[in-house]
XYZ file of C-alpha atoms in Angstrom:
386
model
C -14.042 3.246 -24.308
C -13.213 4.528 -20.826
C -10.519 3.241 -18.518
C -10.286 2.640 -14.804
C -7.038 1.722 -13.055
C -6.413 -0.272 -9.940
C -2.871 0.297 -8.764
C -1.485 -1.708 -5.864
C 1.530 -3.520 -4.521
C 1.742 -7.006 -3.053
C 3.961 -7.839 -0.103
C 5.767 -11.176 -0.263
C 7.067 -13.718 2.203
C 10.133 -15.906 2.297
C 12.178 -17.545 5.031
C 15.707 -17.782 3.658
C 18.512 -15.255 3.951
C 16.433 -12.433 5.340
C 17.293 -9.742 7.828
C 16.211 -10.883 11.283
C 14.227 -8.956 13.880
C 14.821 -10.976 17.061
C 13.533 -9.054 20.081
C 12.417 -6.044 18.045
C 9.161 -4.590 19.325
C 6.399 -2.339 18.046
C 5.418 0.483 20.417
C 2.075 2.268 20.246
C 2.706 5.751 21.630
C -0.192 8.001 22.602
C -0.174 11.552 21.256
C -2.255 14.159 23.094
C -0.890 17.567 22.085
C 1.624 19.480 19.992
C 4.287 19.286 22.658
C 4.170 15.487 22.577
C 4.360 15.530 18.777
C 7.534 17.623 19.081
C 9.045 15.206 21.599
C 8.264 12.232 19.392
C 9.799 13.950 16.364
C 12.997 14.337 18.355
C 12.889 10.619 19.130
C 12.154 9.213 15.684
C 14.619 11.541 13.951
C 17.502 10.199 16.027
C 19.623 8.271 13.525
C 21.397 6.141 16.109
C 18.172 4.555 17.379
C 17.232 3.176 13.928
C 13.496 3.517 14.542
C 10.941 2.766 11.844
C 7.638 4.648 12.007
C 4.870 2.301 10.934
C 2.037 4.742 11.489
C 2.212 8.448 12.255
C -0.525 10.127 14.317
C -3.127 11.848 12.175
C -4.607 14.038 14.893
C -4.254 14.432 18.634
C -5.725 11.443 20.392
C -4.457 9.071 17.701
C -1.371 6.950 18.421
C 1.913 6.475 16.630
C 3.178 2.952 15.885
C 6.973 2.641 15.916
C 9.197 -0.390 15.297
C 11.993 -0.335 17.885
C 15.099 -2.526 17.342
C 16.039 -4.667 20.332
C 19.291 -2.735 20.823
C 17.326 0.507 21.244
C 14.575 -0.728 23.552
C 15.984 0.549 26.837
C 16.967 3.915 25.402
C 13.525 4.429 23.891
C 11.734 3.337 27.056
C 13.858 5.710 29.112
C 13.165 8.566 26.689
C 9.405 7.982 26.790
C 9.312 7.671 30.567
C 11.412 10.772 31.182
C 9.127 12.866 29.001
C 5.849 11.483 30.307
C 4.832 9.828 27.054
C 2.389 6.937 27.398
C 2.949 3.801 25.344
C 2.100 0.128 25.060
C 3.841 -2.753 23.285
C 1.643 -4.144 20.504
C 4.179 -6.662 19.166
C 6.478 -8.230 21.765
C 8.857 -9.996 19.362
C 8.710 -9.122 15.688
C 10.748 -12.125 14.572
C 8.494 -14.543 16.452
C 5.492 -13.066 14.632
C 7.302 -13.410 11.309
C 8.179 -17.023 12.082
C 4.553 -17.770 12.929
C 3.491 -16.144 9.681
C 5.915 -18.310 7.699
C 4.691 -21.470 9.417
C 1.074 -20.571 8.703
C 1.838 -19.864 5.065
C 3.689 -23.160 4.672
C 0.769 -24.982 6.321
C -1.684 -23.288 3.978
C 0.460 -24.193 0.974
C 0.458 -27.832 2.045
C -3.314 -27.827 2.412
C -3.806 -26.209 -0.971
C -1.552 -28.752 -2.658
C -3.290 -31.682 -0.946
C -6.652 -30.304 -2.050
C -5.358 -29.980 -5.621
C -6.601 -26.401 -5.683
C -4.928 -23.056 -6.304
C -1.637 -22.695 -4.446
C -1.601 -19.277 -2.797
C 2.014 -19.934 -1.860
C 2.834 -19.403 -5.518
C 2.538 -15.707 -4.793
C 5.874 -15.922 -3.035
C 7.359 -15.600 -6.517
C 7.137 -12.559 -8.759
C 7.368 -14.880 -11.749
C 4.438 -16.889 -10.382
C 2.341 -13.733 -10.203
C 3.119 -12.989 -13.822
C 2.372 -16.596 -14.811
C -0.999 -16.313 -13.111
C -1.681 -13.146 -15.104
C -0.865 -15.088 -18.270
C -3.131 -17.904 -17.146
C -6.056 -15.530 -16.655
C -5.437 -13.983 -20.061
C -5.252 -17.454 -21.604
C -8.497 -18.579 -19.991
C -10.377 -15.442 -21.044
C -8.662 -14.195 -24.214
C -11.609 -12.015 -25.182
C -11.768 -10.351 -21.791
C -8.248 -10.265 -20.388
C -4.752 -9.516 -21.614
C -1.364 -8.844 -20.038
C 0.311 -5.597 -21.069
C 3.894 -4.570 -20.294
C 4.056 -0.932 -19.203
C 7.745 -0.648 -18.347
C 10.440 -2.064 -16.121
C 11.973 -1.591 -12.700
C 15.393 -0.194 -11.761
C 16.777 -3.738 -11.717
C 15.124 -4.375 -15.096
C 12.237 -6.518 -13.950
C 9.155 -6.176 -16.163
C 6.046 -4.361 -14.972
C 2.754 -5.697 -16.244
C -0.851 -4.618 -15.970
C -3.734 -7.005 -16.483
C -6.608 -5.698 -18.541
C -9.583 -7.658 -17.203
C -12.312 -9.104 -16.051
C -13.466 -12.735 -15.897
C -16.947 -12.248 -14.389
C -18.299 -10.545 -17.482
C -21.649 -12.091 -18.312
C -21.931 -13.718 -14.855
C -22.158 -10.773 -12.471
C -24.636 -8.193 -13.843
C -22.864 -5.336 -12.039
C -19.483 -6.272 -13.521
C -21.006 -6.785 -16.962
C -22.578 -3.321 -16.901
C -19.309 -1.780 -15.738
C -17.282 -3.446 -18.495
C -19.733 -2.306 -21.140
C -18.510 1.225 -20.429
C -15.023 0.775 -18.998
C -11.888 -1.292 -19.068
C -10.148 -2.250 -15.821
C -6.365 -2.289 -15.516
C -4.734 -4.038 -12.559
C -1.098 -3.502 -11.615
C -0.512 -6.195 -8.963
C 3.138 -5.351 -8.293
C 4.063 -1.671 -8.477
C 7.562 -2.114 -7.033
C 8.991 -5.428 -8.356
C 12.507 -4.906 -6.983
C 11.225 -4.052 -3.534
C 8.884 -7.030 -3.653
C 11.746 -9.425 -4.371
C 13.892 -7.757 -1.694
C 11.198 -8.455 0.930
C 11.561 -12.136 0.092
C 15.327 -12.352 0.161
C 16.568 -9.714 2.607
C 14.159 -7.512 4.554
C 10.519 -8.474 5.014
C 9.620 -4.865 5.893
C 11.303 -3.114 2.962
C 9.094 -0.441 1.359
C 11.297 1.598 -0.987
C 12.585 0.978 -4.490
C 16.124 -0.353 -4.964
C 17.612 2.516 -6.964
C 21.004 3.997 -6.070
C 21.298 7.379 -4.384
C 24.546 9.096 -5.454
C 26.601 10.245 -2.492
C 24.681 8.108 -0.025
C 25.141 4.502 1.120
C 21.370 4.235 1.554
C 19.348 2.636 -1.230
C 15.928 3.401 -2.607
C 13.144 5.964 -2.750
C 9.618 5.780 -1.373
C 7.648 5.421 -4.623
C 4.591 7.003 -3.042
C 6.497 10.231 -2.353
C 7.980 10.431 -5.865
C 4.990 11.622 -7.902
C 4.740 15.142 -9.262
C 2.105 16.380 -6.831
C 3.390 18.708 -4.144
C 6.735 16.973 -4.625
C 9.262 17.330 -1.765
C 6.680 18.946 0.479
C 5.458 18.050 3.944
C 5.372 14.374 4.801
C 8.399 13.477 2.675
C 12.122 13.566 3.469
C 15.189 14.774 1.592
C 17.311 12.239 3.493
C 18.080 9.199 1.276
C 18.193 7.024 4.395
C 14.621 7.897 5.355
C 11.763 5.481 4.730
C 9.870 8.381 3.116
C 12.724 9.752 0.969
C 11.157 11.537 -2.005
C 13.918 10.901 -4.532
C 16.145 13.195 -6.606
C 13.203 14.706 -8.475
C 9.588 13.929 -9.305
C 9.291 10.703 -11.336
C 12.957 9.916 -10.731
C 11.968 6.299 -10.065
C 11.507 4.350 -13.273
C 8.648 2.399 -11.691
C 6.698 5.611 -11.077
C 7.533 7.030 -14.495
C 6.334 3.819 -16.160
C 2.881 4.206 -14.615
C 2.769 7.930 -15.378
C 3.681 7.308 -19.018
C 1.170 4.479 -19.321
C -1.689 6.632 -18.046
C -0.754 9.703 -20.060
C -0.233 7.768 -23.287
C -3.596 6.022 -23.015
C -5.529 8.992 -21.701
C -9.184 9.044 -20.684
C -8.706 7.373 -17.316
C -11.648 8.078 -15.055
C -10.647 6.426 -11.783
C -7.404 5.621 -9.971
C -7.248 3.468 -6.843
C -4.103 2.781 -4.820
C -4.007 -0.115 -2.337
C -1.787 -0.080 0.763
C -1.710 -1.369 4.323
C -2.451 -0.815 7.153
C -4.996 1.201 9.252
C -8.398 0.539 7.612
C -8.762 3.885 5.896
C -10.415 4.966 2.656
C -9.109 8.352 1.579
C -9.111 10.837 -1.268
C -7.081 14.001 -2.181
C -5.374 15.940 -0.941
C -2.386 14.603 0.920
C 0.111 17.360 0.174
C -2.081 20.205 1.434
C -5.001 20.815 3.786
C -6.951 22.678 1.096
C -10.225 20.974 0.233
C -10.300 19.328 -3.204
C -12.919 20.783 -5.587
C -14.706 17.408 -5.756
C -14.248 16.556 -2.086
C -17.957 16.399 -1.272
C -18.672 13.866 -4.008
C -15.533 11.865 -3.255
C -16.432 11.727 0.417
C -19.934 10.483 -0.387
C -18.592 7.774 -2.698
C -15.957 6.719 -0.174
C -18.513 6.428 2.618
C -20.755 4.270 0.445
C -17.770 2.075 -0.414
C -16.767 1.781 3.243
C -20.332 0.769 4.147
C -20.355 -1.889 1.429
C -16.991 -3.193 2.603
C -18.205 -3.426 6.206
C -21.345 -5.328 5.178
C -19.425 -8.598 4.772
C -17.676 -9.002 8.120
C -18.064 -5.701 9.950
C -14.611 -4.309 9.187
C -14.803 -0.566 9.878
C -12.975 1.978 7.704
C -12.395 5.642 8.496
C -13.073 7.978 5.564
C -11.648 11.401 4.699
C -8.971 13.379 2.838
C -5.437 12.007 3.167
C -3.836 15.026 4.841
C -6.215 15.257 7.773
C -7.258 11.610 8.043
C -3.795 10.122 8.359
C -0.986 12.689 7.925
C 0.486 15.103 5.360
C 1.999 13.143 2.467
C 3.419 14.968 -0.527
C 4.253 13.325 -3.839
C 1.546 10.641 -3.664
C 0.070 8.754 -6.592
C -3.547 9.594 -5.747
C -2.869 13.350 -5.589
C -1.048 13.137 -8.921
C -3.974 11.301 -10.498
C -6.462 13.885 -9.234
C -4.327 16.846 -10.312
C -4.063 15.269 -13.762
C -7.790 15.088 -14.356
C -8.722 11.711 -12.853
C -11.522 12.834 -10.571
C -12.241 9.549 -8.846
C -8.928 9.057 -7.034
C -8.877 6.981 -3.857
C -6.430 5.146 -1.643
C -7.213 2.205 0.613
C -5.205 1.347 3.715
C -6.266 -2.255 4.262
C -6.496 -4.398 7.421
C -5.743 -4.109 10.302
C -5.602 -1.183 12.767
C -2.299 -2.138 14.366
C -2.546 -5.464 16.200
C -0.563 -7.127 13.411
C 0.296 -3.987 11.457
C 2.250 -4.861 8.330
C 2.348 -8.532 9.343
C -1.257 -9.498 8.752
C -1.694 -13.299 9.063
C -2.060 -15.262 5.845
C -5.499 -16.484 6.880
C -6.773 -12.920 6.498
C -5.682 -12.566 2.856
C -8.881 -13.914 1.316
C -11.294 -12.219 3.775
C -9.502 -8.922 3.188
C -9.753 -9.338 -0.579
C -13.432 -10.299 -0.448
C -14.508 -7.310 1.615
C -12.253 -4.888 -0.278
C -13.816 -6.031 -3.545
C -17.224 -4.855 -2.313
C -15.795 -1.387 -1.716
C -14.062 -1.341 -5.083
C -17.203 -2.442 -6.900
C -19.197 0.327 -5.220
C -16.714 2.908 -6.483
C -16.750 1.432 -9.990
C -20.530 1.506 -10.118
C -20.505 5.194 -9.217
C -17.906 5.909 -11.900
C -19.977 3.958 -14.428
C -23.034 6.086 -13.666
C -21.175 9.417 -13.492
C -18.755 9.458 -16.408
C -17.501 12.949 -17.143
């Protein structure tokens, strides 16, 4: 039996007790040359401005998206103007967008309840996600089971779902499952997921303690043992891309590493993120071309074409380092360096209009089109087992 792993993290919503973002704005700053990159680095590395880089420029001609707190707006505008940096405001009031998102989600929940159908609002709760995994396993006991692979820093369980329910219905899925198992990890950072619901909707790190620093957490996608602590990661515990004390220092990362290594024979690893509409493959920690880059690029382009066939959503394809930015310590690079040839990462909708705050009414369309890309990759793996 062969194995294929889908590894992703869900982002949750809640309206009570969270950090507020009244008047905070998202700037899209144009980047045309190395000098402007240097100026922007000076800006975003200023601790007193408390900026949050949502999207770094991949190449000249591509913009940078930066969340600017309301208290820093005038300073940032003055900095950009004085240095001749062009920008536009893509989100005028972050809190207003969050409030609209909450209202839409509550409306959708009410509609789902009145229709006596599945309540997508249940995904506000980590426990509800795990209950749904149990429900799937209960409905299809011969085809699905929930497996605990470890726990988080705050001792929340981490489960993968070994699936799928369309066996015998969809010929493509049936043929895939005759050769492979599929493991789905819906929540890769349980503590961070819960924290987005209760405190900070935009939290991305784990919740582990950093000795000697008041700042909490590590970026779990900079903590893998692949070019660890290299370019694209920070040694500052207060940074959003802090790499951690050492590779696999985060128990959430180590749990996935141990699960894969103990089972062995994984053939594909796919990591799901947002946003930017990108489909990428190794490497992220170096510019060097991966030995299988030509094949991976071909597969990724076929997957992107399949994804676009549903509603026209366009994805850019390429290696991580040159398509988006250098990123050391990533899960996909680790998977590839550890013998899992078919290693890909998706950056889902959109390209920056909503950024990390994609409206709830795009959840299902995003999932439906992404599934077409995922299935294309799985079919290639099925036909090219190594």
